[in-house]
């Protein structure tokens, strides 16, 4: 009930509790006052009943006294013995006492006072008659007294007294009855009122109890929630602390420094690691953009400024490498990157990023560069020095055949021819090997490449060289890719010339070129032929350098072409593979993932 | 009178070249020098003969002491000799050599093939082109 009211009025629990208790306390106060009043009334009523009883008792005594006086008087009159006068005298004293007492008791009751005023003289008269009779007995003897008694006046007076007192007693008894009835009514009324208020208070208290109970229950639930939340929070904080520790350890072991630049106020904040990267102490750092610039190698300052500027303008992300000059003049290579936080309008506010030392990496790069240079010069001398003697072998053998042709018989000429062919073949091997190693070092330069144009041109050139052969060439649409033009040209030349070469012994060569797209591998191109094919069991050897699956006598070749194609395709992050069956032909596939 | 100046440290290669040119009757006034130093001496040495300027120089690149690049640089940088056609003949297919020689102003570049027939054809073609076909500026005759 209270809860509903509370919800209806939207009052707070505390307010409802206060109101509830105020109402209860008020009811209790009123009830207490009422109980007090009632008790007072009951007390009063009891006192009045006692008073009435006292009045009744006093009238009884008065009457008793009068009877006792009569009895004493009668005894004396009959015996003349003054012994009977003692109770008579006592009674006379007592009558006065009790009459006065009665007068006092009924002082608040005018009716009874009126009765007493009537009764007073009658009692006096009766007592005078008694005294007179007693004097007659004492002075004139029994007979005179007997006569005076016979006047009946005393008897009449006595009746009158009894009448008045009876009336008084009746009035008083009636009053008593009335009072008792009033008291009983009061008690009933009080009981009803008392029980009613107690019930109301009880209901109020029950209501309050439930209100408090519900509230406590809710609080308990909230408290449990809160405890759980606190526990979760605590665990999260611990987790966070752990992660933070790990990050710190990782940053430290990885040598990663973290920086934050307040662009608006030009305040640059570095973490501990940053100072180590720049070889300076915290005191010598100015804490602004310019302070960072001061640490840079003079040749890198302008480029870095441009890169930062472009990052701020949103042209590109800041991801740079630069040199840092330590106070001891040593040069350290740093890789730095950062992201920018902007306001709603896109104005840069903060830039946060990392720095780490890549000096070792750079040294390795230089090493690799040097090694590459060494390799290059090695290749240079190979191409120059190995080819020169071959040329001589070839040239002098040719000269021998020309100048001394008449001195050699058929077998002699065949032997000389073999020497020339072997020398040529070795020259081809050296050329292919150089080409292969050069391709590995050459950087990719991707351009948008129209494969249709490229393949058609290559195919028509290659087919033109094959005089007198029956060739069916089918080229499906190949579309465009982003790739290195000269490298891709090499791949197509190798694959197409292979297809032509290995199908040369068929009556009619059927070569198909096409493209299909694959979800995982991107764009897949293929070249298929109906030529000699190969045993798939040796398929894994296909793309190795100098690996051949056919004899030179059957098909010419150095075994470098497919290895070179694989190298090129792998450089483009693609794959190359083949499917074949002996004497049924082969299909070569290569994939070029989208860039 | 020197029509063709052949500079090559390889006697075998030189012989092949001479043989090829002889076949086409182009080697009548041919002088063979064996290295770059000799070539420079021919133009700048004490016993130089300024009147005997060759009509064409066939120059090998990789030679001891002074290499072909150096000879090329000197000649092409010298107003007196810069107009003599120089044909570089080398075993090397290295791109940097090709780029460098063209930068220095070479007139032709022949990679010496292992296949002697191709070599003979290339040398003969070059000889014909520069000695027979090409109109050499008047003051160089």
XYZ file of C-alpha atoms in Angstrom:
736
model
C 0.000 0.000 0.000
C 2.621 2.459 1.095
C 4.921 1.224 -1.565
C 2.249 1.814 -4.211
C 1.545 5.263 -2.837
C 5.202 5.953 -2.843
C 5.474 4.857 -6.448
C 2.398 6.891 -7.363
C 3.624 10.055 -5.745
C 7.176 9.400 -6.569
C 8.242 10.060 -3.043
C 11.506 8.917 -1.651
C 11.707 5.978 0.646
C 13.146 8.088 3.435
C 10.258 10.557 3.193
C 7.677 7.776 3.247
C 9.369 6.204 6.251
C 9.329 9.519 8.101
C 5.657 10.127 7.295
C 4.763 6.553 8.292
C 6.511 6.798 11.618
C 5.108 10.297 12.301
C 1.584 9.028 11.710
C 2.195 5.994 13.937
C 3.720 8.128 16.676
C 0.863 10.629 16.442
C -1.688 7.839 16.732
C 0.214 6.433 19.700
C 0.362 9.848 21.361
C -3.350 10.427 20.883
C -4.018 6.912 22.107
C -1.835 7.377 25.160
C -3.567 10.620 25.988
C -6.907 8.970 25.500
C -5.930 6.001 27.669
C -4.735 8.400 30.355
C -7.974 10.344 30.177
C -9.994 7.172 30.290
C -8.045 5.866 33.275
C -8.601 9.165 35.030
C -12.304 8.931 34.303
C -12.411 5.356 35.558
C -10.562 6.353 38.699
C -12.983 9.211 39.238
C -15.877 6.889 38.641
C -14.498 4.364 41.149
C -13.948 7.140 43.663
C -17.530 8.271 43.233
C -18.808 4.707 43.687
C -16.738 4.471 46.861
C -18.155 7.826 47.960
C -21.684 6.654 47.347
C -20.964 3.523 49.327
C -19.567 5.687 52.122
C -22.694 7.813 52.070
C -24.857 4.707 52.214
C -22.769 3.321 55.056
C -23.016 6.651 56.940
C -26.853 6.666 56.634
C -26.914 3.050 57.860
C -24.791 4.029 60.870
C -26.990 6.983 61.635
C -30.031 4.787 61.593
C -28.217 2.148 63.672
C -27.241 4.788 66.241
C -30.796 5.900 66.553
C -32.005 2.305 67.044
C -29.291 1.690 69.633
C -30.364 4.869 71.479
C -33.945 3.649 71.473
C -32.866 0.215 72.728
C -30.816 1.804 75.573
C -33.695 4.108 76.504
C -36.139 1.183 76.504
C -33.853 -0.835 78.776
C -33.567 1.984 81.290
C -37.267 2.671 81.242
C -38.027 -0.978 81.957
C -35.295 -1.655 84.552
C -34.389 1.783 85.780
C -30.880 0.481 85.840
C -28.484 3.249 84.764
C -26.310 0.513 83.202
C -28.511 0.837 80.107
C -27.810 4.530 79.870
C -24.168 3.910 78.743
C -25.078 2.563 75.200
C -27.690 5.291 74.982
C -25.157 7.990 75.706
C -22.668 6.431 73.239
C -25.348 6.367 70.591
C -26.302 10.004 71.159
C -22.628 11.052 70.624
C -22.335 8.803 67.619
C -25.535 10.210 66.054
C -24.057 13.678 65.977
C -20.800 12.437 64.675
C -22.425 10.407 61.867
C -24.858 13.151 60.981
C -22.044 15.660 60.631
C -20.056 13.130 58.687
C -22.996 12.614 56.353
C -23.371 16.334 55.958
C -19.743 16.575 54.910
C -19.967 13.629 52.517
C -22.987 15.025 50.736
C -21.809 18.618 50.601
C -21.600 18.334 46.769
C -25.167 17.018 46.457
C -27.817 19.731 46.971
C -30.645 17.192 46.909
C -29.200 15.200 49.759
C -28.298 18.399 51.617
C -31.933 19.354 51.387
C -32.891 15.965 52.758
C -30.396 16.378 55.599
C -31.739 19.789 56.413
C -35.166 18.184 56.757
C -33.742 15.256 58.697
C -31.688 17.324 61.176
C -34.635 18.826 63.172
C -36.577 15.545 63.137
C -33.610 13.710 64.639
C -33.173 16.500 67.232
C -36.853 16.306 68.146
C -36.695 12.551 68.485
C -33.639 12.800 70.701
C -35.315 15.473 72.866
C -38.349 13.238 73.334
C -36.036 10.407 74.374
C -34.224 12.622 76.840
C -37.528 13.837 78.224
C -38.878 10.307 78.650
C -35.672 9.295 80.411
C -36.047 12.264 82.776
C -39.665 11.243 83.397
C -38.613 7.675 84.346
C -35.860 8.938 86.588
C -38.091 11.523 88.287
C -41.601 10.050 88.114
C -41.087 6.338 87.705
C -41.988 3.653 85.253
C -45.671 4.300 84.831
C -45.258 7.968 83.881
C -42.611 7.015 81.400
C -44.906 4.321 80.030
C -47.527 6.877 79.435
C -45.316 9.371 77.798
C -44.173 6.569 75.510
C -47.700 5.825 74.612
C -48.120 9.269 72.955
C -46.594 7.620 69.836
C -44.881 10.849 68.888
C -41.448 9.214 69.161
C -42.616 6.384 67.018
C -43.936 8.784 64.334
C -40.717 10.754 64.337
C -38.727 7.609 64.011
C -40.779 6.531 61.013
C -40.212 9.878 59.457
C -36.473 9.553 59.954
C -36.459 6.109 58.392
C -38.479 7.473 55.487
C -36.053 10.317 54.735
C -32.999 8.130 55.078
C -34.636 5.510 52.884
C -35.236 8.214 50.279
C -31.647 9.342 50.561
C -30.375 5.804 50.215
C -32.582 5.195 47.179
C -31.300 8.382 45.510
C -27.768 7.458 46.285
C -28.246 3.906 45.043
C -29.760 5.224 41.844
C -26.787 7.505 41.418
C -24.515 4.516 41.957
C -26.351 2.515 39.320
C -26.173 5.418 36.893
C -22.505 5.813 37.539
C -21.811 2.156 37.054
C -23.733 2.126 33.799
C -21.870 5.255 32.626
C -18.575 3.654 33.503
C -19.475 0.476 31.603
C -20.470 2.509 28.579
C -17.236 4.474 28.805
C -15.269 1.235 28.982
C -17.003 -0.167 25.881
C -16.445 3.069 23.942
C -12.839 3.152 25.077
C -12.283 -0.464 24.108
C -13.730 0.090 20.626
C -11.692 3.266 20.124
C -8.592 1.616 21.548
C -8.865 -1.501 19.411
C -9.656 0.547 16.312
C -6.637 2.817 16.744
C -4.447 -0.152 17.620
C -5.587 -1.924 14.470
C -4.921 1.146 12.336
C -1.517 1.526 13.934
C -0.919 -2.186 13.445
C -1.784 -1.930 9.739
C 0.440 1.100 9.485
C 3.264 -0.735 11.163
C 2.793 -3.784 8.934
C 2.834 -1.459 5.935
C 5.948 0.219 7.187
C 7.474 -3.153 7.879
C 6.922 -4.315 4.330
C 8.123 -1.041 2.996
C 11.340 -1.320 4.992
C 11.578 -5.017 4.183
C 11.222 -4.425 0.451
C 13.630 -1.570 0.621
C 16.142 -3.669 2.515
C 15.710 -6.467 0.021
C 16.316 -4.045 -2.838
C 19.285 -2.617 -1.023
C 20.596 -6.109 -0.504
C 20.314 -6.810 -4.225
C 21.958 -3.482 -5.032
C 24.633 -4.155 -2.469
C 25.318 -7.595 -3.958
C 25.465 -6.000 -7.404
C 27.770 -3.360 -6.081
C 29.969 -5.971 -4.456
C 30.105 -7.911 -7.698
C 30.845 -4.713 -9.615
C 33.568 -3.795 -7.216
C 34.970 -7.285 -7.552
C 34.828 -7.101 -11.349
C 36.371 -3.645 -11.241
C 39.118 -4.926 -9.014
C 39.800 -7.855 -11.334
C 39.797 -5.528 -14.351
C 42.210 -3.194 -12.632
C 44.467 -6.122 -11.854
C 44.190 -7.308 -15.448
C 44.903 -3.798 -16.683
C 47.887 -3.510 -14.407
C 49.170 -6.842 -15.701
C 48.671 -5.807 -19.330
C 50.240 -2.454 -18.627
C 53.204 -4.219 -17.065
C 53.484 -6.557 -20.006
C 53.273 -3.607 -22.383
C 55.953 -1.793 -20.466
C 58.146 -4.894 -20.509
C 57.431 -5.379 -24.220
C 58.134 -1.731 -24.962
C 61.304 -1.810 -22.961
C 62.591 -5.074 -24.379
C 61.505 -4.003 -27.858
C 63.033 -0.600 -27.259
C 59.776 1.093 -28.254
C 59.341 4.647 -27.082
C 55.951 6.352 -26.930
C 55.404 10.049 -27.616
C 52.414 12.328 -27.459
C 52.236 15.761 -29.041
C 49.635 18.290 -27.987
C 49.496 20.081 -31.336
C 47.436 23.081 -30.205
C 49.759 23.970 -27.339
C 52.876 22.433 -28.924
C 53.722 20.268 -25.942
C 55.663 17.104 -26.694
C 55.638 14.414 -24.022
C 58.055 11.500 -24.159
C 58.116 8.329 -22.145
C 61.269 7.055 -20.477
C 62.261 4.938 -23.475
C 62.202 7.922 -25.862
C 65.023 9.633 -24.000
C 67.114 6.501 -24.340
C 66.401 6.368 -28.079
C 67.628 9.933 -28.494
C 70.517 9.459 -26.059
C 69.541 12.427 -23.896
C 68.332 12.975 -20.350
C 64.939 14.325 -19.383
C 66.424 17.637 -18.195
C 67.948 18.415 -21.576
C 64.656 17.921 -23.426
C 62.635 21.043 -24.243
C 59.261 19.325 -24.513
C 58.191 20.857 -27.820
C 58.140 19.885 -31.518
C 61.356 21.806 -32.079
C 63.047 19.804 -29.317
C 62.469 16.679 -31.391
C 63.829 18.367 -34.517
C 67.029 19.267 -32.689
C 67.777 15.578 -32.198
C 67.420 14.752 -35.908
C 70.196 14.423 -38.435
C 70.339 17.774 -40.290
C 69.753 16.060 -43.642
C 66.518 14.484 -42.410
C 64.898 17.532 -40.760
C 63.238 18.943 -43.854
C 61.892 15.606 -45.059
C 60.509 14.829 -41.584
C 58.839 18.245 -41.402
C 57.161 17.626 -44.745
C 56.042 14.172 -43.655
C 54.575 15.522 -40.403
C 52.889 18.336 -42.311
C 51.363 15.908 -44.780
C 50.154 13.741 -41.903
C 48.534 16.767 -40.260
C 46.840 17.652 -43.546
C 45.569 14.076 -43.709
C 47.364 13.307 -46.973
C 49.079 10.208 -45.619
C 49.885 8.451 -42.384
C 53.072 9.380 -40.610
C 55.271 6.317 -40.984
C 58.870 7.290 -41.433
C 62.489 6.426 -40.928
C 65.021 9.009 -39.923
C 68.406 9.389 -38.340
C 69.008 10.714 -34.859
C 72.311 12.221 -33.799
C 73.175 11.567 -30.173
C 75.122 14.110 -28.140
C 78.163 11.798 -28.549
C 77.768 12.294 -32.348
C 76.827 8.667 -33.030
C 74.074 8.189 -35.588
C 71.057 5.993 -34.811
C 68.319 4.960 -37.194
C 64.803 5.403 -35.827
C 61.535 4.189 -37.214
C 58.647 6.368 -36.172
C 54.936 6.399 -36.765
C 51.950 8.164 -35.337
C 48.211 8.692 -35.543
C 46.347 11.965 -35.238
C 43.307 12.724 -33.116
C 41.071 15.420 -34.548
C 38.093 17.477 -33.425
C 34.699 17.311 -35.184
C 35.862 19.775 -37.807
C 38.925 17.673 -38.585
C 41.447 19.996 -37.006
C 44.352 18.041 -35.565
C 44.471 18.095 -31.760
C 46.889 15.401 -30.702
C 49.410 13.171 -32.352
C 50.420 9.955 -30.621
C 52.987 7.500 -31.831
C 55.997 5.312 -31.316
C 59.707 5.342 -32.056
C 62.075 2.447 -32.090
C 65.658 1.873 -32.981
C 66.250 0.168 -36.325
C 69.985 0.777 -36.440
C 70.685 -2.960 -36.415
C 68.151 -3.486 -39.168
C 69.744 -0.725 -41.214
C 73.169 -2.222 -40.694
C 71.830 -5.536 -41.937
C 70.299 -3.787 -44.918
C 73.666 -2.266 -45.715
C 75.260 -5.667 -45.327
C 72.719 -7.183 -47.685
C 73.300 -4.318 -50.093
C 77.038 -4.943 -49.978
C 76.521 -8.642 -50.466
C 74.274 -7.909 -53.406
C 76.943 -5.665 -54.874
C 79.506 -8.411 -54.430
C 77.137 -10.849 -56.058
C 76.612 -8.422 -58.893
C 80.298 -8.063 -59.545
C 80.621 -11.824 -59.331
C 77.897 -12.213 -61.921
C 79.548 -9.580 -64.051
C 82.807 -11.439 -64.122
C 81.003 -14.724 -64.712
C 79.180 -13.288 -67.685
C 82.346 -11.732 -69.039
C 85.075 -14.188 -68.206
C 83.236 -17.455 -68.708
C 81.768 -16.433 -72.013
C 85.087 -15.279 -73.509
C 86.760 -18.744 -73.622
C 83.520 -20.274 -74.852
C 83.504 -17.785 -77.654
C 87.046 -18.795 -78.506
C 86.203 -22.500 -78.493
C 83.273 -21.813 -80.736
C 85.088 -19.320 -82.961
C 88.255 -21.344 -83.451
C 86.329 -24.544 -84.088
C 84.287 -22.693 -86.695
C 87.507 -21.326 -88.227
C 88.930 -24.844 -88.287
C 85.859 -26.116 -90.103
C 85.977 -23.310 -92.602
C 89.693 -23.138 -93.331
C 90.444 -26.882 -93.207
C 87.153 -28.286 -94.435
C 88.918 -30.461 -97.033
C 91.142 -32.061 -94.372
C 88.216 -33.425 -92.281
C 86.097 -36.385 -93.238
C 82.434 -36.674 -92.347
C 83.023 -38.004 -88.813
C 85.636 -35.300 -88.136
C 83.150 -32.599 -89.132
C 80.426 -34.158 -86.907
C 82.802 -34.074 -83.929
C 83.645 -30.417 -84.553
C 79.917 -29.655 -84.826
C 79.354 -31.225 -81.399
C 82.058 -28.996 -79.904
C 80.344 -25.903 -81.345
C 76.887 -26.977 -80.129
C 78.172 -27.740 -76.623
C 79.853 -24.360 -76.443
C 76.674 -22.644 -77.589
C 74.647 -24.579 -75.052
C 76.966 -23.603 -72.247
C 76.699 -19.967 -73.345
C 72.925 -20.273 -73.188
C 73.128 -21.805 -69.710
C 75.291 -18.938 -68.467
C 72.929 -16.374 -69.983
C 69.887 -18.021 -68.410
C 71.568 -18.301 -65.024
C 72.531 -14.645 -65.079
C 69.045 -13.707 -66.085
C 67.642 -15.800 -63.262
C 69.876 -14.215 -60.622
C 69.230 -10.735 -62.009
C 65.480 -11.254 -61.768
C 65.799 -12.039 -58.085
C 67.516 -8.741 -57.341
C 65.374 -6.599 -59.564
C 62.713 -4.618 -57.670
C 59.079 -4.854 -58.757
C 57.616 -1.891 -60.573
C 53.914 -2.556 -60.910
C 51.894 -0.848 -63.595
C 48.434 -1.452 -64.978
C 49.072 -4.133 -67.557
C 46.778 -5.055 -70.432
C 47.270 -8.812 -70.560
C 45.320 -9.243 -73.802
C 47.660 -6.964 -75.740
C 50.760 -8.396 -74.073
C 49.899 -12.049 -74.703
C 48.701 -11.533 -78.276
C 51.925 -9.750 -79.193
C 54.162 -12.372 -77.596
C 52.163 -15.255 -79.044
C 52.194 -13.860 -82.571
C 55.977 -13.299 -82.424
C 56.601 -16.810 -81.134
C 54.256 -18.443 -83.626
C 55.898 -16.516 -86.475
C 59.211 -18.176 -85.635
C 57.671 -21.640 -86.033
C 57.699 -21.945 -89.787
C 55.586 -24.636 -91.375
C 53.859 -25.812 -88.224
C 50.154 -26.257 -87.846
C 49.199 -24.301 -84.732
C 45.773 -23.591 -83.294
C 45.960 -20.768 -80.794
C 42.982 -19.735 -78.678
C 43.296 -16.704 -76.409
C 40.323 -15.907 -74.188
C 39.883 -12.420 -72.669
C 42.574 -11.866 -70.013
C 41.729 -8.400 -68.691
C 44.128 -6.188 -66.792
C 46.423 -6.691 -63.789
C 48.825 -4.560 -61.819
C 52.214 -6.147 -62.317
C 55.764 -5.604 -63.520
C 55.569 -5.422 -67.313
C 58.993 -6.802 -68.260
C 58.758 -9.602 -65.702
C 55.280 -10.676 -66.757
C 56.440 -10.584 -70.361
C 59.199 -13.017 -69.411
C 56.654 -15.347 -67.787
C 54.371 -15.382 -70.816
C 57.316 -15.891 -73.179
C 58.524 -18.844 -71.137
C 55.102 -20.485 -70.788
C 54.046 -19.933 -74.396
C 57.390 -21.037 -75.866
C 57.232 -24.141 -73.681
C 53.746 -24.890 -74.968
C 54.987 -24.501 -78.551
C 58.153 -26.482 -77.895
C 56.539 -29.474 -76.227
C 53.730 -29.724 -78.753
C 56.001 -29.495 -81.809
C 55.891 -33.226 -82.460
C 52.090 -33.274 -82.711
C 50.491 -33.036 -86.101
C 48.635 -29.986 -84.938
C 49.511 -27.970 -81.841
C 46.525 -26.792 -79.816
C 47.379 -24.045 -77.341
C 44.815 -22.342 -75.118
C 45.303 -19.282 -72.949
C 42.699 -17.993 -70.490
C 41.835 -16.555 -67.163
C 39.564 -17.517 -64.332
C 39.009 -15.803 -61.025
C 39.424 -17.559 -57.727
C 38.258 -16.332 -54.331
C 41.423 -17.312 -52.504
C 44.138 -16.911 -55.091
C 42.827 -13.902 -56.992
C 43.262 -13.993 -60.761
C 44.417 -17.258 -62.243
C 45.878 -17.436 -65.765
C 46.593 -20.618 -67.622
C 48.381 -21.903 -70.723
C 47.505 -25.371 -71.922
C 48.934 -27.456 -74.749
C 48.336 -30.877 -76.282
C 52.039 -31.745 -76.260
C 54.267 -34.302 -74.605
C 53.109 -33.488 -71.078
C 54.986 -35.057 -68.196
C 54.616 -37.541 -65.389
C 52.987 -35.766 -62.441
C 55.160 -37.871 -60.130
C 58.036 -35.561 -61.078
C 55.887 -32.431 -61.031
C 57.693 -31.077 -57.960
C 60.950 -30.879 -59.932
C 59.379 -28.770 -62.617
C 60.145 -25.355 -61.168
C 63.673 -26.035 -59.851
C 66.683 -24.432 -61.531
C 68.292 -26.698 -64.157
C 65.592 -29.300 -63.506
C 64.363 -30.938 -66.688
C 61.872 -33.708 -67.246
C 62.898 -34.310 -70.867
C 66.180 -35.132 -72.533
C 67.918 -32.378 -74.452
C 67.803 -34.624 -77.457
C 64.000 -34.701 -77.279
C 63.428 -31.043 -76.454
C 66.038 -28.312 -76.217
C 66.291 -26.213 -73.085
C 68.407 -25.310 -70.094
C 65.838 -25.888 -67.340
C 65.785 -22.301 -66.196
C 62.625 -20.995 -67.876
C 60.050 -22.315 -65.380
C 62.278 -21.568 -62.387
C 62.481 -18.000 -63.618
C 58.691 -17.861 -64.101
C 58.171 -19.165 -60.571
C 60.578 -16.586 -59.209
C 58.713 -13.780 -60.935
C 55.257 -14.993 -59.902
C 56.379 -15.476 -56.291
C 57.709 -11.923 -56.338
C 54.165 -10.866 -57.187
C 52.916 -12.915 -54.175
C 51.370 -15.416 -56.556
C 51.639 -19.138 -57.132
C 52.529 -21.214 -60.144
C 51.648 -24.863 -60.674
C 50.953 -27.370 -63.403
C 48.755 -30.312 -64.318
C 49.787 -32.774 -66.961
C 49.536 -36.261 -68.373
C 52.198 -37.988 -70.459
C 51.535 -37.514 -74.198
C 48.219 -35.748 -73.530
C 49.560 -32.276 -72.816
C 50.145 -29.948 -69.883
C 48.416 -26.938 -68.353
C 50.388 -24.317 -66.480
C 48.583 -22.030 -64.042
C 49.761 -18.927 -62.259
C 47.896 -16.639 -59.900
C 48.283 -12.922 -59.306
C 46.580 -11.703 -56.127
C 44.912 -8.283 -56.285
C 47.144 -5.528 -54.978
C 96.122 5.178 -92.572
C 93.851 3.521 -90.043
C 90.214 2.866 -90.851
C 89.350 0.642 -87.918
C 90.933 0.811 -84.475
C 90.202 -2.387 -82.528
C 90.878 -2.240 -78.797
C 90.542 -5.641 -77.109
C 92.748 -7.445 -74.588
C 91.461 -10.818 -75.735
C 93.632 -12.021 -78.614
C 91.058 -14.671 -79.490
C 88.164 -12.233 -79.661
C 90.313 -9.817 -81.669
C 91.254 -12.554 -84.071
C 87.624 -13.510 -84.541
C 86.685 -9.905 -85.202
C 89.528 -9.382 -87.622
C 88.626 -12.646 -89.359
C 85.043 -11.504 -89.748
C 86.031 -8.105 -91.109
C 88.606 -9.603 -93.436
C 85.926 -11.801 -94.968
C 84.059 -8.674 -95.940
C 87.189 -6.920 -97.035
C 86.909 -4.347 -94.330
C 90.082 -5.140 -92.404
C 92.580 -3.665 -94.776
C 93.429 -0.689 -92.596
C 92.857 -2.199 -89.151
C 94.964 -1.554 -86.063
C 94.629 -3.782 -83.033
C 95.611 -2.393 -79.619
C 95.619 -4.732 -76.608
C 94.393 -2.508 -73.818
C 92.960 0.865 -72.852
C 96.336 2.323 -71.997
C 97.582 1.583 -75.495
C 94.445 3.180 -76.898
C 94.969 6.360 -74.899
C 98.626 6.386 -75.942
C 97.544 6.172 -79.530
C 95.618 9.451 -79.135
C 97.569 11.230 -76.426
C 100.994 9.525 -76.245
C 104.346 10.998 -77.298
C 104.446 9.133 -80.581
C 100.834 10.028 -81.395
C 99.945 10.624 -84.999
C 97.215 13.261 -85.095
C 96.803 12.926 -88.843
C 95.925 9.253 -88.574
C 92.493 9.416 -86.921
C 90.513 6.123 -87.305
C 87.103 6.136 -88.971
C 85.701 3.800 -86.326
C 86.750 2.434 -82.967
C 85.723 -1.038 -81.826
C 86.186 -0.964 -78.071
C 86.119 -3.771 -75.527
C 84.982 -2.704 -72.029
C 86.681 -5.019 -69.595
C 90.412 -4.545 -69.945
C 93.322 -4.400 -67.522
C 94.837 -1.048 -66.417
C 92.569 1.364 -68.291
C 89.147 -0.036 -69.128
C 86.931 0.734 -72.088
C 84.644 3.046 -70.124
C 87.603 5.250 -69.263
C 88.782 5.348 -72.905
C 85.244 6.184 -74.017
C 84.959 8.937 -71.435
C 88.243 10.523 -72.516
C 87.504 10.401 -76.236
C 83.879 11.520 -76.047
C 84.861 14.314 -73.670
C 87.490 15.563 -76.071
C 86.253 17.827 -78.865
C 88.961 16.587 -81.204
C 87.877 12.942 -81.035
C 84.280 13.099 -79.860
C 82.918 12.598 -83.366
C 84.739 9.327 -84.035
C 82.060 6.598 -83.937
C 82.733 4.216 -81.075
C 81.174 0.754 -81.035
C 81.463 -0.993 -77.705
C 81.841 -4.732 -77.914
C 81.597 -6.639 -74.699
C 80.717 -9.980 -73.174
C 78.765 -8.164 -70.517
C 75.005 -7.812 -70.676
C 75.062 -5.808 -67.490
C 72.572 -3.020 -67.723
C 74.730 -0.542 -65.829
C 77.449 -0.912 -68.506
C 74.968 -0.328 -71.292
C 73.464 2.670 -69.515
C 76.873 4.116 -68.663
C 78.270 3.784 -72.199
C 75.208 5.394 -73.762
C 75.425 8.173 -71.200
C 79.009 8.759 -72.324
C 77.888 8.956 -75.948
C 78.641 5.528 -77.438
C 77.414 5.075 -80.985
C 76.589 1.369 -80.844
C 76.702 -1.463 -78.389
C 77.358 -5.060 -79.324
C 77.154 -7.940 -76.876
C 79.656 -10.518 -77.990
C 77.635 -13.715 -78.346
C 79.107 -17.143 -77.772
C 77.679 -18.062 -81.141
C 80.459 -17.016 -83.452
C 78.201 -16.686 -86.478
C 76.170 -14.033 -84.735
C 79.371 -12.290 -83.690
C 80.722 -12.249 -87.191
C 77.462 -10.923 -88.509
C 77.336 -8.181 -85.862
C 80.923 -7.068 -86.471
C 80.473 -7.138 -90.220
C 77.249 -5.141 -89.966
C 78.937 -2.534 -87.828
C 81.901 -2.337 -90.164
C 79.689 -1.910 -93.192
C 77.513 0.683 -91.526
C 80.273 2.974 -90.325
C 82.782 2.508 -93.102
C 80.617 2.106 -96.150
C 77.086 3.304 -95.520
C 77.536 6.144 -93.112
C 78.385 9.605 -94.395
C 81.175 10.712 -92.134
C 81.368 14.470 -91.618
C 83.713 16.028 -94.171
C 86.404 17.301 -91.823
C 86.980 13.782 -90.518
C 87.909 12.259 -93.808
